[in-house]
Amino acid sequence: MLNILNSNSNHRFHKCMPKEVHQIYDTLKLMEQQDDAKKVEAQAKKEEQNNSINTDTSKKDKLLDITA
């Protein structure tokens, strides 16, 4: 399973720890990276929504200025 997740199949393990421990560590690190990527995407989406709301508000303000 780790070979599917980790593209570097020639990964050398420390001799002081079993291979399985390193596989678990690598898997956890990969999961952490995926979580970080999801957080970044969510933040970007939130900023995009805020920008669109600000744009709509500024358009309304301009229309109100024109009619006044």
PDB file of N, CA, C and O in Angstrom:
ATOM      1  N   MET A   1       0.821  -1.185   0.000  1.00  0.00           N
ATOM      2  CA  MET A   1       0.000   0.000   0.000  1.00  0.00           C
ATOM      3  C   MET A   1       0.872   1.259   0.000  1.00  0.00           C
ATOM      4  O   MET A   1       0.543   2.223  -0.648  1.00  0.00           O
ATOM      5  N   LEU A   2       1.965   1.223   0.703  1.00  0.00           N
ATOM      6  CA  LEU A   2       2.821   2.395   0.769  1.00  0.00           C
ATOM      7  C   LEU A   2       3.408   2.718  -0.592  1.00  0.00           C
ATOM      8  O   LEU A   2       3.561   3.884  -0.928  1.00  0.00           O
ATOM      9  N   ASN A   3       3.702   1.703  -1.374  1.00  0.00           N
ATOM     10  CA  ASN A   3       4.267   1.954  -2.699  1.00  0.00           C
ATOM     11  C   ASN A   3       3.294   2.727  -3.575  1.00  0.00           C
ATOM     12  O   ASN A   3       3.698   3.496  -4.424  1.00  0.00           O
ATOM     13  N   ILE A   4       2.003   2.526  -3.356  1.00  0.00           N
ATOM     14  CA  ILE A   4       1.009   3.272  -4.120  1.00  0.00           C
ATOM     15  C   ILE A   4       1.003   4.722  -3.666  1.00  0.00           C
ATOM     16  O   ILE A   4       0.943   5.637  -4.469  1.00  0.00           O
ATOM     17  N   LEU A   5       1.090   4.945  -2.362  1.00  0.00           N
ATOM     18  CA  LEU A   5       1.051   6.292  -1.824  1.00  0.00           C
ATOM     19  C   LEU A   5       2.355   7.040  -2.030  1.00  0.00           C
ATOM     20  O   LEU A   5       2.375   8.218  -2.292  1.00  0.00           O
ATOM     21  N   ASN A   6       3.451   6.331  -1.892  1.00  0.00           N
ATOM     22  CA  ASN A   6       4.761   6.966  -1.956  1.00  0.00           C
ATOM     23  C   ASN A   6       5.414   6.614  -3.284  1.00  0.00           C
ATOM     24  O   ASN A   6       5.700   5.464  -3.557  1.00  0.00           O
ATOM     25  N   SER A   7       5.654   7.616  -4.100  1.00  0.00           N
ATOM     26  CA  SER A   7       6.215   7.366  -5.425  1.00  0.00           C
ATOM     27  C   SER A   7       7.674   6.919  -5.343  1.00  0.00           C
ATOM     28  O   SER A   7       8.194   6.338  -6.276  1.00  0.00           O
ATOM     29  N   ASN A   8       8.341   7.196  -4.234  1.00  0.00           N
ATOM     30  CA  ASN A   8       9.741   6.822  -4.069  1.00  0.00           C
ATOM     31  C   ASN A   8       9.806   5.417  -3.462  1.00  0.00           C
ATOM     32  O   ASN A   8       9.922   5.248  -2.262  1.00  0.00           O
ATOM     33  N   SER A   9       9.745   4.394  -4.287  1.00  0.00           N
ATOM     34  CA  SER A   9       9.726   3.020  -3.783  1.00  0.00           C
ATOM     35  C   SER A   9      11.110   2.554  -3.333  1.00  0.00           C
ATOM     36  O   SER A   9      11.228   1.528  -2.686  1.00  0.00           O
ATOM     37  N   ASN A  10      12.147   3.308  -3.653  1.00  0.00           N
ATOM     38  CA  ASN A  10      13.495   2.947  -3.231  1.00  0.00           C
ATOM     39  C   ASN A  10      13.874   3.634  -1.928  1.00  0.00           C
ATOM     40  O   ASN A  10      15.038   3.846  -1.643  1.00  0.00           O
ATOM     41  N   HIS A  11      12.875   3.986  -1.145  1.00  0.00           N
ATOM     42  CA  HIS A  11      13.101   4.686   0.118  1.00  0.00           C
ATOM     43  C   HIS A  11      13.912   3.806   1.062  1.00  0.00           C
ATOM     44  O   HIS A  11      13.591   2.658   1.286  1.00  0.00           O
ATOM     45  N   ARG A  12      14.970   4.371   1.600  1.00  0.00           N
ATOM     46  CA  ARG A  12      15.812   3.613   2.529  1.00  0.00           C
ATOM     47  C   ARG A  12      15.378   3.920   3.950  1.00  0.00           C
ATOM     48  O   ARG A  12      15.168   5.068   4.313  1.00  0.00           O
ATOM     49  N   PHE A  13      15.262   2.884   4.752  1.00  0.00           N
ATOM     50  CA  PHE A  13      14.807   3.019   6.118  1.00  0.00           C
ATOM     51  C   PHE A  13      15.989   3.025   7.074  1.00  0.00           C
ATOM     52  O   PHE A  13      17.032   2.442   6.799  1.00  0.00           O
ATOM     53  N   HIS A  14      15.793   3.690   8.197  1.00  0.00           N
ATOM     54  CA  HIS A  14      16.815   3.651   9.242  1.00  0.00           C
ATOM     55  C   HIS A  14      16.888   2.240   9.807  1.00  0.00           C
ATOM     56  O   HIS A  14      15.880   1.567   9.977  1.00  0.00           O
ATOM     57  N   LYS A  15      18.070   1.813  10.121  1.00  0.00           N
ATOM     58  CA  LYS A  15      18.243   0.458  10.635  1.00  0.00           C
ATOM     59  C   LYS A  15      17.726   0.321  12.057  1.00  0.00           C
ATOM     60  O   LYS A  15      17.434  -0.774  12.510  1.00  0.00           O
ATOM     61  N   CYS A  16      17.593   1.433  12.774  1.00  0.00           N
ATOM     62  CA  CYS A  16      17.193   1.371  14.170  1.00  0.00           C
ATOM     63  C   CYS A  16      15.697   1.127  14.342  1.00  0.00           C
ATOM     64  O   CYS A  16      15.258   0.793  15.432  1.00  0.00           O
ATOM     65  N   MET A  17      14.912   1.293  13.282  1.00  0.00           N
ATOM     66  CA  MET A  17      13.464   1.101  13.376  1.00  0.00           C
ATOM     67  C   MET A  17      13.000   0.101  12.329  1.00  0.00           C
ATOM     68  O   MET A  17      13.555   0.040  11.246  1.00  0.00           O
ATOM     69  N   PRO A  18      11.962  -0.635  12.666  1.00  0.00           N
ATOM     70  CA  PRO A  18      11.417  -1.572  11.679  1.00  0.00           C
ATOM     71  C   PRO A  18      10.822  -0.841  10.473  1.00  0.00           C
ATOM     72  O   PRO A  18      10.397   0.311  10.573  1.00  0.00           O
ATOM     73  N   LYS A  19      10.815  -1.517   9.382  1.00  0.00           N
ATOM     74  CA  LYS A  19      10.308  -0.971   8.128  1.00  0.00           C
ATOM     75  C   LYS A  19       8.841  -0.531   8.275  1.00  0.00           C
ATOM     76  O   LYS A  19       8.431   0.482   7.733  1.00  0.00           O
ATOM     77  N   GLU A  20       8.066  -1.287   9.029  1.00  0.00           N
ATOM     78  CA  GLU A  20       6.647  -0.994   9.203  1.00  0.00           C
ATOM     79  C   GLU A  20       6.434   0.354   9.892  1.00  0.00           C
ATOM     80  O   GLU A  20       5.501   1.092   9.577  1.00  0.00           O
ATOM     81  N   VAL A  21       7.306   0.676  10.835  1.00  0.00           N
ATOM     82  CA  VAL A  21       7.193   1.955  11.540  1.00  0.00           C
ATOM     83  C   VAL A  21       7.391   3.101  10.561  1.00  0.00           C
ATOM     84  O   VAL A  21       6.656   4.095  10.582  1.00  0.00           O
ATOM     85  N   HIS A  22       8.350   2.966   9.701  1.00  0.00           N
ATOM     86  CA  HIS A  22       8.594   4.005   8.703  1.00  0.00           C
ATOM     87  C   HIS A  22       7.427   4.106   7.719  1.00  0.00           C
ATOM     88  O   HIS A  22       7.072   5.202   7.297  1.00  0.00           O
ATOM     89  N   GLN A  23       6.834   2.988   7.377  1.00  0.00           N
ATOM     90  CA  GLN A  23       5.692   3.013   6.472  1.00  0.00           C
ATOM     91  C   GLN A  23       4.518   3.753   7.114  1.00  0.00           C
ATOM     92  O   GLN A  23       3.847   4.548   6.456  1.00  0.00           O
ATOM     93  N   ILE A  24       4.286   3.495   8.376  1.00  0.00           N
ATOM     94  CA  ILE A  24       3.205   4.184   9.086  1.00  0.00           C
ATOM     95  C   ILE A  24       3.494   5.675   9.153  1.00  0.00           C
ATOM     96  O   ILE A  24       2.617   6.508   8.898  1.00  0.00           O
ATOM     97  N   TYR A  25       4.718   6.029   9.476  1.00  0.00           N
ATOM     98  CA  TYR A  25       5.112   7.435   9.546  1.00  0.00           C
ATOM     99  C   TYR A  25       4.910   8.126   8.201  1.00  0.00           C
ATOM    100  O   TYR A  25       4.349   9.219   8.132  1.00  0.00           O
ATOM    101  N   ASP A  26       5.352   7.486   7.128  1.00  0.00           N
ATOM    102  CA  ASP A  26       5.194   8.064   5.792  1.00  0.00           C
ATOM    103  C   ASP A  26       3.723   8.247   5.437  1.00  0.00           C
ATOM    104  O   ASP A  26       3.331   9.258   4.860  1.00  0.00           O
ATOM    105  N   THR A  27       2.910   7.261   5.801  1.00  0.00           N
ATOM    106  CA  THR A  27       1.477   7.344   5.528  1.00  0.00           C
ATOM    107  C   THR A  27       0.853   8.496   6.299  1.00  0.00           C
ATOM    108  O   THR A  27       0.055   9.265   5.751  1.00  0.00           O
ATOM    109  N   LEU A  28       1.225   8.644   7.552  1.00  0.00           N
ATOM    110  CA  LEU A  28       0.692   9.741   8.360  1.00  0.00           C
ATOM    111  C   LEU A  28       1.122  11.096   7.809  1.00  0.00           C
ATOM    112  O   LEU A  28       0.332  12.044   7.773  1.00  0.00           O
ATOM    113  N   LYS A  29       2.355  11.196   7.359  1.00  0.00           N
ATOM    114  CA  LYS A  29       2.837  12.442   6.770  1.00  0.00           C
ATOM    115  C   LYS A  29       2.054  12.773   5.498  1.00  0.00           C
ATOM    116  O   LYS A  29       1.704  13.923   5.256  1.00  0.00           O
ATOM    117  N   LEU A  30       1.777  11.757   4.697  1.00  0.00           N
ATOM    118  CA  LEU A  30       1.021  11.958   3.471  1.00  0.00           C
ATOM    119  C   LEU A  30      -0.394  12.444   3.792  1.00  0.00           C
ATOM    120  O   LEU A  30      -0.906  13.364   3.156  1.00  0.00           O
ATOM    121  N   MET A  31      -1.014  11.846   4.810  1.00  0.00           N
ATOM    122  CA  MET A  31      -2.355  12.260   5.222  1.00  0.00           C
ATOM    123  C   MET A  31      -2.335  13.706   5.721  1.00  0.00           C
ATOM    124  O   MET A  31      -3.255  14.478   5.442  1.00  0.00           O
ATOM    125  N   GLU A  32      -1.290  14.066   6.432  1.00  0.00           N
ATOM    126  CA  GLU A  32      -1.151  15.430   6.933  1.00  0.00           C
ATOM    127  C   GLU A  32      -1.036  16.421   5.778  1.00  0.00           C
ATOM    128  O   GLU A  32      -1.648  17.493   5.797  1.00  0.00           O
ATOM    129  N   GLN A  33      -0.274  16.061   4.763  1.00  0.00           N
ATOM    130  CA  GLN A  33      -0.123  16.928   3.596  1.00  0.00           C
ATOM    131  C   GLN A  33      -1.460  17.105   2.876  1.00  0.00           C
ATOM    132  O   GLN A  33      -1.797  18.192   2.406  1.00  0.00           O
ATOM    133  N   GLN A  34      -2.232  16.028   2.796  1.00  0.00           N
ATOM    134  CA  GLN A  34      -3.540  16.105   2.148  1.00  0.00           C
ATOM    135  C   GLN A  34      -4.477  17.012   2.933  1.00  0.00           C
ATOM    136  O   GLN A  34      -5.230  17.802   2.357  1.00  0.00           O
ATOM    137  N   ASP A  35      -4.435  16.910   4.271  1.00  0.00           N
ATOM    138  CA  ASP A  35      -5.256  17.783   5.105  1.00  0.00           C
ATOM    139  C   ASP A  35      -4.863  19.236   4.921  1.00  0.00           C
ATOM    140  O   ASP A  35      -5.722  20.121   4.832  1.00  0.00           O
ATOM    141  N   ASP A  36      -3.561  19.494   4.862  1.00  0.00           N
ATOM    142  CA  ASP A  36      -3.086  20.862   4.653  1.00  0.00           C
ATOM    143  C   ASP A  36      -3.559  21.399   3.304  1.00  0.00           C
ATOM    144  O   ASP A  36      -3.965  22.557   3.196  1.00  0.00           O
ATOM    145  N   ALA A  37      -3.519  20.549   2.292  1.00  0.00           N
ATOM    146  CA  ALA A  37      -3.959  20.967   0.955  1.00  0.00           C
ATOM    147  C   ALA A  37      -5.451  21.298   0.973  1.00  0.00           C
ATOM    148  O   ALA A  37      -5.890  22.285   0.361  1.00  0.00           O
ATOM    149  N   LYS A  38      -6.240  20.506   1.692  1.00  0.00           N
ATOM    150  CA  LYS A  38      -7.676  20.772   1.789  1.00  0.00           C
ATOM    151  C   LYS A  38      -7.932  22.099   2.500  1.00  0.00           C
ATOM    152  O   LYS A  38      -8.816  22.853   2.108  1.00  0.00           O
ATOM    153  N   LYS A  39      -7.155  22.388   3.538  1.00  0.00           N
ATOM    154  CA  LYS A  39      -7.321  23.643   4.267  1.00  0.00           C
ATOM    155  C   LYS A  39      -7.001  24.828   3.368  1.00  0.00           C
ATOM    156  O   LYS A  39      -7.699  25.842   3.391  1.00  0.00           O
ATOM    157  N   VAL A  40      -5.950  24.704   2.573  1.00  0.00           N
ATOM    158  CA  VAL A  40      -5.564  25.785   1.665  1.00  0.00           C
ATOM    159  C   VAL A  40      -6.648  26.004   0.617  1.00  0.00           C
ATOM    160  O   VAL A  40      -7.013  27.136   0.301  1.00  0.00           O
ATOM    161  N   GLU A  41      -7.202  24.911   0.093  1.00  0.00           N
ATOM    162  CA  GLU A  41      -8.270  25.027  -0.903  1.00  0.00           C
ATOM    163  C   GLU A  41      -9.504  25.680  -0.295  1.00  0.00           C
ATOM    164  O   GLU A  41     -10.135  26.527  -0.929  1.00  0.00           O
ATOM    165  N   ALA A  42      -9.851  25.298   0.933  1.00  0.00           N
ATOM    166  CA  ALA A  42     -11.018  25.877   1.593  1.00  0.00           C
ATOM    167  C   ALA A  42     -10.814  27.369   1.836  1.00  0.00           C
ATOM    168  O   ALA A  42     -11.735  28.169   1.653  1.00  0.00           O
ATOM    169  N   GLN A  43      -9.610  27.743   2.233  1.00  0.00           N
ATOM    170  CA  GLN A  43      -9.320  29.150   2.481  1.00  0.00           C
ATOM    171  C   GLN A  43      -9.389  29.947   1.177  1.00  0.00           C
ATOM    172  O   GLN A  43      -9.934  31.048   1.147  1.00  0.00           O
ATOM    173  N   ALA A  44      -8.869  29.383   0.096  1.00  0.00           N
ATOM    174  CA  ALA A  44      -8.911  30.062  -1.201  1.00  0.00           C
ATOM    175  C   ALA A  44     -10.359  30.236  -1.666  1.00  0.00           C
ATOM    176  O   ALA A  44     -10.731  31.293  -2.187  1.00  0.00           O
ATOM    177  N   LYS A  45     -11.169  29.221  -1.454  1.00  0.00           N
ATOM    178  CA  LYS A  45     -12.577  29.291  -1.845  1.00  0.00           C
ATOM    179  C   LYS A  45     -13.304  30.360  -1.030  1.00  0.00           C
ATOM    180  O   LYS A  45     -14.104  31.121  -1.563  1.00  0.00           O
ATOM    181  N   LYS A  46     -12.988  30.416   0.266  1.00  0.00           N
ATOM    182  CA  LYS A  46     -13.609  31.420   1.132  1.00  0.00           C
ATOM    183  C   LYS A  46     -13.217  32.827   0.698  1.00  0.00           C
ATOM    184  O   LYS A  46     -14.063  33.726   0.640  1.00  0.00           O
ATOM    185  N   GLU A  47     -11.948  33.029   0.366  1.00  0.00           N
ATOM    186  CA  GLU A  47     -11.490  34.333  -0.094  1.00  0.00           C
ATOM    187  C   GLU A  47     -12.154  34.710  -1.421  1.00  0.00           C
ATOM    188  O   GLU A  47     -12.513  35.864  -1.639  1.00  0.00           O
ATOM    189  N   GLU A  48     -12.336  33.717  -2.278  1.00  0.00           N
ATOM    190  CA  GLU A  48     -12.991  33.972  -3.565  1.00  0.00           C
ATOM    191  C   GLU A  48     -14.434  34.413  -3.347  1.00  0.00           C
ATOM    192  O   GLU A  48     -14.922  35.335  -3.997  1.00  0.00           O
ATOM    193  N   GLN A  49     -15.122  33.759  -2.407  1.00  0.00           N
ATOM    194  CA  GLN A  49     -16.500  34.139  -2.097  1.00  0.00           C
ATOM    195  C   GLN A  49     -16.549  35.544  -1.515  1.00  0.00           C
ATOM    196  O   GLN A  49     -17.432  36.331  -1.859  1.00  0.00           O
ATOM    197  N   ASN A  50     -15.611  35.867  -0.641  1.00  0.00           N
ATOM    198  CA  ASN A  50     -15.564  37.209  -0.059  1.00  0.00           C
ATOM    199  C   ASN A  50     -15.323  38.258  -1.138  1.00  0.00           C
ATOM    200  O   ASN A  50     -15.919  39.327  -1.115  1.00  0.00           O
ATOM    201  N   ASN A  51     -14.466  37.937  -2.085  1.00  0.00           N
ATOM    202  CA  ASN A  51     -14.187  38.875  -3.178  1.00  0.00           C
ATOM    203  C   ASN A  51     -15.427  39.104  -4.037  1.00  0.00           C
ATOM    204  O   ASN A  51     -15.693  40.218  -4.462  1.00  0.00           O
ATOM    205  N   SER A  52     -16.180  38.046  -4.290  1.00  0.00           N
ATOM    206  CA  SER A  52     -17.381  38.195  -5.113  1.00  0.00           C
ATOM    207  C   SER A  52     -18.445  38.993  -4.366  1.00  0.00           C
ATOM    208  O   SER A  52     -19.157  39.796  -4.962  1.00  0.00           O
ATOM    209  N   ILE A  53     -18.529  38.823  -3.046  1.00  0.00           N
ATOM    210  CA  ILE A  53     -19.483  39.602  -2.247  1.00  0.00           C
ATOM    211  C   ILE A  53     -19.080  41.071  -2.265  1.00  0.00           C
ATOM    212  O   ILE A  53     -19.921  41.953  -2.434  1.00  0.00           O
ATOM    213  N   ASN A  54     -17.788  41.342  -2.111  1.00  0.00           N
ATOM    214  CA  ASN A  54     -17.306  42.724  -2.142  1.00  0.00           C
ATOM    215  C   ASN A  54     -17.559  43.372  -3.499  1.00  0.00           C
ATOM    216  O   ASN A  54     -17.899  44.551  -3.583  1.00  0.00           O
ATOM    217  N   THR A  55     -17.408  42.606  -4.568  1.00  0.00           N
ATOM    218  CA  THR A  55     -17.645  43.126  -5.918  1.00  0.00           C
ATOM    219  C   THR A  55     -19.116  43.474  -6.087  1.00  0.00           C
ATOM    220  O   THR A  55     -19.455  44.527  -6.619  1.00  0.00           O
ATOM    221  N   ASP A  56     -20.002  42.594  -5.624  1.00  0.00           N
ATOM    222  CA  ASP A  56     -21.439  42.860  -5.721  1.00  0.00           C
ATOM    223  C   ASP A  56     -21.817  44.098  -4.921  1.00  0.00           C
ATOM    224  O   ASP A  56     -22.606  44.922  -5.373  1.00  0.00           O
ATOM    225  N   THR A  57     -21.243  44.252  -3.744  1.00  0.00           N
ATOM    226  CA  THR A  57     -21.533  45.409  -2.898  1.00  0.00           C
ATOM    227  C   THR A  57     -21.059  46.695  -3.562  1.00  0.00           C
ATOM    228  O   THR A  57     -21.763  47.703  -3.561  1.00  0.00           O
ATOM    229  N   SER A  58     -19.874  46.652  -4.163  1.00  0.00           N
ATOM    230  CA  SER A  58     -19.361  47.862  -4.816  1.00  0.00           C
ATOM    231  C   SER A  58     -20.208  48.222  -6.033  1.00  0.00           C
ATOM    232  O   SER A  58     -20.411  49.395  -6.328  1.00  0.00           O
ATOM    233  N   LYS A  59     -20.735  47.228  -6.747  1.00  0.00           N
ATOM    234  CA  LYS A  59     -21.612  47.513  -7.888  1.00  0.00           C
ATOM    235  C   LYS A  59     -22.891  48.192  -7.418  1.00  0.00           C
ATOM    236  O   LYS A  59     -23.371  49.142  -8.032  1.00  0.00           O
ATOM    237  N   LYS A  60     -23.443  47.703  -6.302  1.00  0.00           N
ATOM    238  CA  LYS A  60     -24.665  48.313  -5.765  1.00  0.00           C
ATOM    239  C   LYS A  60     -24.405  49.748  -5.322  1.00  0.00           C
ATOM    240  O   LYS A  60     -25.206  50.633  -5.539  1.00  0.00           O
ATOM    241  N   ASP A  61     -23.246  49.966  -4.692  1.00  0.00           N
ATOM    242  CA  ASP A  61     -22.894  51.316  -4.253  1.00  0.00           C
ATOM    243  C   ASP A  61     -22.764  52.265  -5.442  1.00  0.00           C
ATOM    244  O   ASP A  61     -23.212  53.413  -5.394  1.00  0.00           O
ATOM    245  N   LYS A  62     -22.186  51.805  -6.526  1.00  0.00           N
ATOM    246  CA  LYS A  62     -22.035  52.631  -7.718  1.00  0.00           C
ATOM    247  C   LYS A  62     -23.401  52.978  -8.309  1.00  0.00           C
ATOM    248  O   LYS A  62     -23.643  54.094  -8.741  1.00  0.00           O
ATOM    249  N   LEU A  63     -24.314  51.984  -8.304  1.00  0.00           N
ATOM    250  CA  LEU A  63     -25.664  52.246  -8.832  1.00  0.00           C
ATOM    251  C   LEU A  63     -26.366  53.272  -7.955  1.00  0.00           C
ATOM    252  O   LEU A  63     -27.084  54.150  -8.473  1.00  0.00           O
ATOM    253  N   LEU A  64     -26.201  53.160  -6.660  1.00  0.00           N
ATOM    254  CA  LEU A  64     -26.832  54.123  -5.766  1.00  0.00           C
ATOM    255  C   LEU A  64     -26.260  55.521  -5.971  1.00  0.00           C
ATOM    256  O   LEU A  64     -26.980  56.511  -5.911  1.00  0.00           O
ATOM    257  N   ASP A  65     -24.962  55.624  -6.241  1.00  0.00           N
ATOM    258  CA  ASP A  65     -24.335  56.917  -6.486  1.00  0.00           C
ATOM    259  C   ASP A  65     -24.855  57.548  -7.781  1.00  0.00           C
ATOM    260  O   ASP A  65     -25.037  58.763  -7.869  1.00  0.00           O
ATOM    261  N   ILE A  66     -25.109  56.710  -8.777  1.00  0.00           N
ATOM    262  CA  ILE A  66     -25.588  57.212 -10.059  1.00  0.00           C
ATOM    263  C   ILE A  66     -27.009  57.757  -9.919  1.00  0.00           C
ATOM    264  O   ILE A  66     -27.346  58.807 -10.455  1.00  0.00           O
ATOM    265  N   THR A  67     -27.848  57.056  -9.168  1.00  0.00           N
ATOM    266  CA  THR A  67     -29.245  57.479  -9.024  1.00  0.00           C
ATOM    267  C   THR A  67     -29.396  58.677  -8.103  1.00  0.00           C
ATOM    268  O   THR A  67     -30.393  59.354  -8.155  1.00  0.00           O
ATOM    269  N   ALA A  68     -28.414  58.944  -7.258  1.00  0.00           N
ATOM    270  CA  ALA A  68     -28.530  60.039  -6.307  1.00  0.00           C
ATOM    271  C   ALA A  68     -28.263  61.374  -6.900  1.00  0.00           C
ATOM    272  O   ALA A  68     -28.026  61.738  -7.921  1.00  0.00           O
TER     273      ALA A  68
END
